[in-house]
Coordinates of C-alpha atoms and ligand atoms in Angstrom, one line a residue:
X1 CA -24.0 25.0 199.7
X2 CA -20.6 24.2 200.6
X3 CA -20.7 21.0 201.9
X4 CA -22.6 19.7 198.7
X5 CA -19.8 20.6 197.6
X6 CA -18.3 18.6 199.7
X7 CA -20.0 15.8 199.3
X8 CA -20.2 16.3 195.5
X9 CA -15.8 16.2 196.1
X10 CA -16.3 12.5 198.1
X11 CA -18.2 11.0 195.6
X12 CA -15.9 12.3 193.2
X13 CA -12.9 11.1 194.8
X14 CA -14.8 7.4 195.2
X15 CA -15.2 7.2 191.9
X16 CA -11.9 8.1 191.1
X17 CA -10.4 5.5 193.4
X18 CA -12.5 2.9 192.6
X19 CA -11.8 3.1 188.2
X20 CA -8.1 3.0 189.7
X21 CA -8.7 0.1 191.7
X22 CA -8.9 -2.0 188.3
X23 CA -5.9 -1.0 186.8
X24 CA -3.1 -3.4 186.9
X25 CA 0.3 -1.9 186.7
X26 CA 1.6 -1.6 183.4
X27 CA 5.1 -3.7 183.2
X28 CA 6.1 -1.9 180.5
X29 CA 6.3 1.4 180.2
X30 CA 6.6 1.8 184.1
X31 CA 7.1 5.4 185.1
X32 CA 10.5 4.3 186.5
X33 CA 12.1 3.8 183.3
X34 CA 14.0 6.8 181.9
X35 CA 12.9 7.8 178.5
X36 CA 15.1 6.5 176.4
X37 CA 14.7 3.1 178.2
X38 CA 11.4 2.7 176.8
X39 CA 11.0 0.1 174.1
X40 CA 8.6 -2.0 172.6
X41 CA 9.2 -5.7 171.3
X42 CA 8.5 -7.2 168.1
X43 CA 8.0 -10.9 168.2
X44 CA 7.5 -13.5 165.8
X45 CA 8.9 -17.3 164.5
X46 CA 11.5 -16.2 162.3
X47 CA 12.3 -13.2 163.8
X48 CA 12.6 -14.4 167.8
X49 CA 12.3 -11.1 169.8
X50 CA 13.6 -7.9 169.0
X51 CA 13.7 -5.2 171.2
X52 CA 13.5 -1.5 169.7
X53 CA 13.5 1.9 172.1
X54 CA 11.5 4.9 171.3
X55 CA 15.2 6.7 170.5
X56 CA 15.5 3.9 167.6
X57 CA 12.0 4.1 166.3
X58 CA 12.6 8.2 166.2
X59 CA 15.5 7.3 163.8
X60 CA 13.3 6.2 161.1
X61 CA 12.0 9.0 158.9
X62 CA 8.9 10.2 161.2
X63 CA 5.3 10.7 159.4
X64 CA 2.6 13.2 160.9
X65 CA -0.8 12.5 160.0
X66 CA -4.3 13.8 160.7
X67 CA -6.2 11.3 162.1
X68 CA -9.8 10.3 162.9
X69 CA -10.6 7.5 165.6
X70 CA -14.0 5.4 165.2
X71 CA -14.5 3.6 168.8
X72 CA -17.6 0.6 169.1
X73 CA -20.4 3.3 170.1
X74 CA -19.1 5.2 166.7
X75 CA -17.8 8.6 168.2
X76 CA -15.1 10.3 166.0
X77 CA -12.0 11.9 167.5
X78 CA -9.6 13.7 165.8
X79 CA -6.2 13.5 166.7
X80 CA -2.7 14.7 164.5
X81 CA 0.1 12.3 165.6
X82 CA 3.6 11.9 164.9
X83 CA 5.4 8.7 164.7
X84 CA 7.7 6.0 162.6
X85 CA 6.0 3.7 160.0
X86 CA 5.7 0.4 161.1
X87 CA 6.6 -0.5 157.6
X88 CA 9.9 1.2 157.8
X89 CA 11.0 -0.5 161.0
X90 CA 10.2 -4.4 159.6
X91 CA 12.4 -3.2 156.4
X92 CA 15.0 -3.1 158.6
X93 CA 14.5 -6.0 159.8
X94 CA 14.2 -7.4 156.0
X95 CA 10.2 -7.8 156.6
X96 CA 7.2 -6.7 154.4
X97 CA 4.6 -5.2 155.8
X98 CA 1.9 -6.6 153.1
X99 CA 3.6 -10.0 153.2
X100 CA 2.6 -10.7 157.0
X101 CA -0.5 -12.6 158.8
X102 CA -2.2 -11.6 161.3
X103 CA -0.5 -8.9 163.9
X104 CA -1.2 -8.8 167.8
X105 CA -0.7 -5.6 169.3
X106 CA -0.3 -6.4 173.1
X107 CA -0.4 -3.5 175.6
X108 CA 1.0 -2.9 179.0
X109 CA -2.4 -2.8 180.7
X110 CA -3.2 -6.0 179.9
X111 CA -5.3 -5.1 176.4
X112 CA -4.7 -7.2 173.5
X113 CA -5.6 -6.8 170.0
X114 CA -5.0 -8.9 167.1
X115 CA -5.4 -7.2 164.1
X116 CA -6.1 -9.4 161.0
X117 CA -4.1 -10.1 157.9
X118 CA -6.5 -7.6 155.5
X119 CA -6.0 -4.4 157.8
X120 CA -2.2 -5.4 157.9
X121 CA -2.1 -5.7 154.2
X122 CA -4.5 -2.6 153.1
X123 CA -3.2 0.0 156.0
X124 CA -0.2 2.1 157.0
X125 CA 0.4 1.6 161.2
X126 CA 2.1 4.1 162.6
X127 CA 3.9 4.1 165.5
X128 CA 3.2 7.2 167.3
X129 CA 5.5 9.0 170.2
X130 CA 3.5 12.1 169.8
X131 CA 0.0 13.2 169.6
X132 CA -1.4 16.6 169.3
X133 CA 2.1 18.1 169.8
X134 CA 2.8 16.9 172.6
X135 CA 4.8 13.7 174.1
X136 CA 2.7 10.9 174.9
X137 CA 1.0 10.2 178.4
X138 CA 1.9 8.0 180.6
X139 CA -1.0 5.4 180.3
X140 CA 0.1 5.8 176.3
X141 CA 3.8 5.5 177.1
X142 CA 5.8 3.6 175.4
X143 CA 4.2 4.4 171.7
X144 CA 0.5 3.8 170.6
X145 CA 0.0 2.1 167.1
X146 CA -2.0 4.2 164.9
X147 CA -3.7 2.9 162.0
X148 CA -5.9 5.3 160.1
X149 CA -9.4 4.3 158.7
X150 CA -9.7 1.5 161.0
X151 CA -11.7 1.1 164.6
X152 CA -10.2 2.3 167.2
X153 CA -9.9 -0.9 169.2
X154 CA -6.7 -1.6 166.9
X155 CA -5.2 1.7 168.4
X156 CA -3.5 0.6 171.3
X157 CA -1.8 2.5 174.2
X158 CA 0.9 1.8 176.0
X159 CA 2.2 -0.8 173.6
X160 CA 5.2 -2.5 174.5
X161 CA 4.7 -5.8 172.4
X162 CA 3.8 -6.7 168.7
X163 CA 3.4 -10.3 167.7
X164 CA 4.2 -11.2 164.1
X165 CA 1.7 -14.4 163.7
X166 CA 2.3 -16.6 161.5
X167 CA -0.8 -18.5 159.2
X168 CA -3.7 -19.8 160.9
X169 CA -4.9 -22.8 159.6
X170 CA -8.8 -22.3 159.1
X171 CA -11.0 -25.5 159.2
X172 CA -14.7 -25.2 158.6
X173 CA -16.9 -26.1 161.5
X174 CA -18.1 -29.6 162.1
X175 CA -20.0 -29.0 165.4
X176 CA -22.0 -26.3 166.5
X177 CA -23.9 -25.7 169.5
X178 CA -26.6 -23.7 170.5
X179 CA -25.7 -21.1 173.6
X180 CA -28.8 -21.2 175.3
X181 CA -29.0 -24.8 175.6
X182 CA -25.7 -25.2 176.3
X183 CA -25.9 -22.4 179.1
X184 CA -29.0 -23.9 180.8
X185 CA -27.0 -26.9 181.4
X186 CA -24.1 -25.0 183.1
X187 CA -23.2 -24.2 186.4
X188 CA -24.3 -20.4 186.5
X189 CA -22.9 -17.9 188.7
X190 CA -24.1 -13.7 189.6
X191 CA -22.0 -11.3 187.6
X192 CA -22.4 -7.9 188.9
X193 CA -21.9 -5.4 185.5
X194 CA -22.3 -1.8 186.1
X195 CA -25.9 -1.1 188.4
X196 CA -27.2 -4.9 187.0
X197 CA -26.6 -8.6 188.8
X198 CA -26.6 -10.9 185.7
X199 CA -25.4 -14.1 185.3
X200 CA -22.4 -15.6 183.9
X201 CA -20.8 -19.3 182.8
X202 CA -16.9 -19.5 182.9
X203 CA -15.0 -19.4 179.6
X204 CA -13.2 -22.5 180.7
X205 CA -16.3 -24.5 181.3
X206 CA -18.1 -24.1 178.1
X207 CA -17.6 -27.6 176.2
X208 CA -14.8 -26.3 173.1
X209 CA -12.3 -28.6 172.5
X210 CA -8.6 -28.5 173.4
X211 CA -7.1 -27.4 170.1
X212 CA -6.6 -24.4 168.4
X213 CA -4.7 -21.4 169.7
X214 CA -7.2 -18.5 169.6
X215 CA -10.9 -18.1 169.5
X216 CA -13.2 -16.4 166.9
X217 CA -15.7 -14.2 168.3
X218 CA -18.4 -12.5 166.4
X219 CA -21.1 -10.2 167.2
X220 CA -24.0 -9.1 166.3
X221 CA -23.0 -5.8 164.4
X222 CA -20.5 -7.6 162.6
X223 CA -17.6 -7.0 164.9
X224 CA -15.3 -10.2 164.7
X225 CA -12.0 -11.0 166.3
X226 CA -9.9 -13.4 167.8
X227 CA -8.8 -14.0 171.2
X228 CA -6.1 -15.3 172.3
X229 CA -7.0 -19.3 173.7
X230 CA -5.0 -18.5 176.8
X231 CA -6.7 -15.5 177.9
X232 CA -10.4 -16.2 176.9
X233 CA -10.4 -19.7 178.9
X234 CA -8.5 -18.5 181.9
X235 CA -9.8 -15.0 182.5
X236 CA -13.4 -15.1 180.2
X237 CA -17.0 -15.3 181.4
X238 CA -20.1 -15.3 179.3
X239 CA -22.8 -13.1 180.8
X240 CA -25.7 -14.6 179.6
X241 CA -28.1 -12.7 180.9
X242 CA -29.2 -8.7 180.9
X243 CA -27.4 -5.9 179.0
X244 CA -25.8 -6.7 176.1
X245 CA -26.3 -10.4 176.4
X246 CA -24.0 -12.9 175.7
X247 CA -21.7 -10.5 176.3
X248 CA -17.8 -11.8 176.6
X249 CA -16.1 -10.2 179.4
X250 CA -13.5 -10.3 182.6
X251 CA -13.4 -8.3 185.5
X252 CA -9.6 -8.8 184.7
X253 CA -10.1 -7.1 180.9
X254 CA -9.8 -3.9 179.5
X255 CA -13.5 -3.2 179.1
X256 CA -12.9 -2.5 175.1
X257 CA -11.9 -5.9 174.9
X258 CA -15.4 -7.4 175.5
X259 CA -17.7 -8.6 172.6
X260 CA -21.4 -7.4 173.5
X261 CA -23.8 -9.1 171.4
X262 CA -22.2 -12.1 170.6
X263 CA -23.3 -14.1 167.8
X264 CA -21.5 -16.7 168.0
X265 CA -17.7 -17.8 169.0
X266 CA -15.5 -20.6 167.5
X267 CA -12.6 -22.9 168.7
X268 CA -11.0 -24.9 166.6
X269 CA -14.1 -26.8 164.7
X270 CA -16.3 -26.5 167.5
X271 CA -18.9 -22.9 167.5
X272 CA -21.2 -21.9 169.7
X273 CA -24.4 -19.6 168.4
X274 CA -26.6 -17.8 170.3
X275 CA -30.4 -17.7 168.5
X276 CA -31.4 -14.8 170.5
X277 CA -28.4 -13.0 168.9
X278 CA -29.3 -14.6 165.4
X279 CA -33.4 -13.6 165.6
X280 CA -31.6 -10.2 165.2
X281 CA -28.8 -10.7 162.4
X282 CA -30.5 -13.4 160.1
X283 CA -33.6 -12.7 158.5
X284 CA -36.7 -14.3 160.4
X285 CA -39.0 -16.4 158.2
X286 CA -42.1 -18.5 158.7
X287 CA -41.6 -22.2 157.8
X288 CA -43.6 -25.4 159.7
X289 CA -45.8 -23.1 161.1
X290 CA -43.3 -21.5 163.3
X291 CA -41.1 -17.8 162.9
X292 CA -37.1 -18.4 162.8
X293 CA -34.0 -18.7 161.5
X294 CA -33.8 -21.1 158.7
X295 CA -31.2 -23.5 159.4
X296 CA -29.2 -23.5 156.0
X297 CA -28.8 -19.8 156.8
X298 CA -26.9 -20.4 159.8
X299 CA -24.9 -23.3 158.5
X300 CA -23.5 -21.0 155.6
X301 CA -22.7 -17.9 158.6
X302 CA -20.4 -20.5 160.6
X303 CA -19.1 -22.0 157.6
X304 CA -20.2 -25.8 158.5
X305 CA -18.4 -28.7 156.8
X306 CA -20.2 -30.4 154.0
X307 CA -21.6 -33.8 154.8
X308 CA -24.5 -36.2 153.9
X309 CA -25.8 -36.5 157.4
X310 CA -26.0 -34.3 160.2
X311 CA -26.9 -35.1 163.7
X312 CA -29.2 -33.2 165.8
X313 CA -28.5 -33.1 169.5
X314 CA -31.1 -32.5 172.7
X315 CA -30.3 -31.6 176.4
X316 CA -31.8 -34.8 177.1
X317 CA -30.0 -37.3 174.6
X318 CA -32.6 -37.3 172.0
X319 CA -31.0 -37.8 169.0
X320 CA -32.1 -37.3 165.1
X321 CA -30.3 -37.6 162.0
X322 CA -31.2 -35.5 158.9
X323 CA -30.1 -35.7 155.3
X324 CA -28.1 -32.9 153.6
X325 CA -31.3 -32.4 151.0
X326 CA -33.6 -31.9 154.0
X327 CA -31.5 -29.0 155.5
X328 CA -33.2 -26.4 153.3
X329 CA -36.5 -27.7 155.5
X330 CA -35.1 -26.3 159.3
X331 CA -35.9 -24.0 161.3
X332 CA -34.5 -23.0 164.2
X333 CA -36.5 -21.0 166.3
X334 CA -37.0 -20.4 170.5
X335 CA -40.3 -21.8 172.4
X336 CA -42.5 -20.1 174.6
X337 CA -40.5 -20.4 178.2
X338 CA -37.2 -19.9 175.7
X339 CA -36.2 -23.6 174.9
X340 CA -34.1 -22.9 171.6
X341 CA -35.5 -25.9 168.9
X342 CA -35.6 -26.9 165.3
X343 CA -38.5 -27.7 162.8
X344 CA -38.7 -29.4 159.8
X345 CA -41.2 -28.9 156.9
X346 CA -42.5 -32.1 155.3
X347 CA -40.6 -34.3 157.9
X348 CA -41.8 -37.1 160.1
X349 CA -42.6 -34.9 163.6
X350 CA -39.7 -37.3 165.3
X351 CA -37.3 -35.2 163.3
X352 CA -38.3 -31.9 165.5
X353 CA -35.5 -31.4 168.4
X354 CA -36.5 -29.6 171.3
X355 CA -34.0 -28.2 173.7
X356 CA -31.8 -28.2 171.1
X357 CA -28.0 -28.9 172.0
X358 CA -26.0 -29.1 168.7
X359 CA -26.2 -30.2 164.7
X360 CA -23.0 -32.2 164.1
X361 CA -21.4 -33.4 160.2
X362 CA -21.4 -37.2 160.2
Ligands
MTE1 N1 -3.7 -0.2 176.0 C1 -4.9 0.0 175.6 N2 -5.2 0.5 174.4 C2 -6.5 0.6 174.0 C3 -7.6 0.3 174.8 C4 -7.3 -0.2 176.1 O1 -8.1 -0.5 177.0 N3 -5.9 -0.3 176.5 N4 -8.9 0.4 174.4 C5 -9.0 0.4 172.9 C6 -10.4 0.8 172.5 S1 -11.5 -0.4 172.5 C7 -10.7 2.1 172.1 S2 -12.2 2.5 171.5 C8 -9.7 3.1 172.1 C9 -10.1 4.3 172.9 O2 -9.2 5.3 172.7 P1 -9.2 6.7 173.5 O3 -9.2 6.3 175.0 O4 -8.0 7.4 173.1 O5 -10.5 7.3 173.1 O6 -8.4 2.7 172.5 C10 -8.0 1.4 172.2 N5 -6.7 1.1 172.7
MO2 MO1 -13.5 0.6 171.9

């Protein structure tokens, strides 16, 4: 009996040891800085960089609220926390709250979050320096931002940076490719995820142009954010096969910054859609003798550009080019052996693309 216990205490202590062997340390709210060292910055092109300490933000008028958490597998916490109004602290620094863009909360641990211009708008964010009573912990240390009503991924500990952001210019889409084409035709490597070896294509190697600061992801569920260019392309991988498939990750990322599921993702005017994901979120019709996604129904989710023609890629060069009225005919769908392709009904059979690469506005 005793030395299962024993043994039950080594695996314990493994496991301990190894979830701390990811951490990175956290720059900011280091466990050497006194207390009333511990600030957090708030960034942004008018405003250059100001610092604030926890002493300041407990100058502003504090709020305590009750508070229910949501995280992605939808469990509910409850929390009361205590904290200044985010609000209250741009006043001061003659901002408006609703008048903002986007927001990214940036964390010590290396967990980002940007947190779109409608939440920014709609919700109050707290900055909390106490929850449940007591002071924060140190992996919560400096402050966590609080906003009620809203998923939990937005809740970010140990926060030591917000970045005001200013308007991002949205284009519609003029190229969009299909991810399991575009994966085949990748160097692959093993990604070992939890018990499973999958595998994976770098971030840096998928073919998304140069532009645009941040990419879009979207999932399945309906989960969209964006990520931050830098990060995605030097840290990303797309696990494209197994759980949770394509699934966005790092072994360098917070683990709630991954995007399971993914739809599709977007840089600058270039996406990238994944049809298994899609046989899943679109509704699956029969057209040309074949079950799918109709084409028009994808074009209107990625917000394509409007054009006369359209140009239909293959892995192997073969080219097609189909008029705007005949887009209502398509259907995408995935061949036996999983070659993703596209149908349509009442065209000439040269017009049907196997190993389908992209559809691009002429
Ligand atoms: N700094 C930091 N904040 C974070 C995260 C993280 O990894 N690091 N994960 C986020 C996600 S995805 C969730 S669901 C919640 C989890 O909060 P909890 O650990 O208090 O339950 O914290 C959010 N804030
Ligand atoms: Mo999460």
């Amino acid at each position: 009996m005793k030395k299962n216990f024993f043994v039950l205490f080594l695996i314990l202590l493994l496991l301990f040891t190894a979830a701390c062997g990811n951490k990175q340390p956290a720059p900011g709210g280091g466990e050497e800085n006194p207390q009333e060292e511990e600030a957090i910055v708030i960034s942004g092109s008018q405003l250059g960089e100001h610092k604030i300490t926890v002493a300041e933000l407990k100058e502003f008028t504090p709020v305590e609220k009750n508070v229910v958490s949501v995280n992605s597998a939808g469990n509910e916490n409850e929390y009361s926390v205590k904290g200044a109004l985010f609000a209250d602290v741009l006043a001061e620094l003659g901002l408006q709250q609703k008048e903002l863009n986007a927001l990214r909360f940036v964390a010590g641990d290396g967990y980002m979050m940007e947190v779109p211009k409608e939440v920014v708008a709609a919700r109050d964010i707290i900055l909390a320096y106490e929850i449940d009573g007591e002071p924060l912990q140190e992996k919560t240390k400096p402050v966590r931002a609080i906003v009620p009503e809203e998923r939990s991924m937005y809740w970010v500990r140990n926060l030591v940076r917000i970045e005001i952001l200013d308007a991002a210019e949205v284009k519609p889409l003029s190229k969009l490719m299909f991810l399991e084409t575009v994966a085949a035709g990748m160097e692959q490597q093993d990604y070992t995820y939890y018990e499973s070896t999958d595998r994976a294509v770098l971030c840096s190697e998928l073919p998304l142009p140069e532009d645009g600061e941040t990419v879009y992801l979207k999932a399945r569920d309906g989960l969209d954010k964006n990520e931050k260019a830098e990060v995605f392309l030097q840290e990303g991988y797309i696990k494209v096969t197994g759980e949770a498939a394509p699934l966005y990750l790092s072994p360098n990322l917070p683990k709630g910054m991954h995007v399971k599921e993914m739809l599709w993702l977007a840089k600058a005017e270039v996406g990238l859609l994944s049809v298994e994901q899609g046989l899943q979120y679109f509704t699956v019709t029969e057209k040309a003798g074949e079950e799918g996604i109709l084409l028009t129904d994808i074009l209107a989710e990625v917000k394509m550009v409007e054009s006369e023609q359209y140009l239909l890629t293959a892995a192997d060069g073969y080219e097609v080019e189909i008029n705007k009225a005949d887009l209502a005919q398509g259907l995408v769908y995935v061949r036996d052996g999983g070659e993703v392709a596209v149908k349509f009904d009442g065209l000439p059979k040269n017009t049907s693309v196997k190993g389908l690469l992209a559809i691009e506005a002429k």
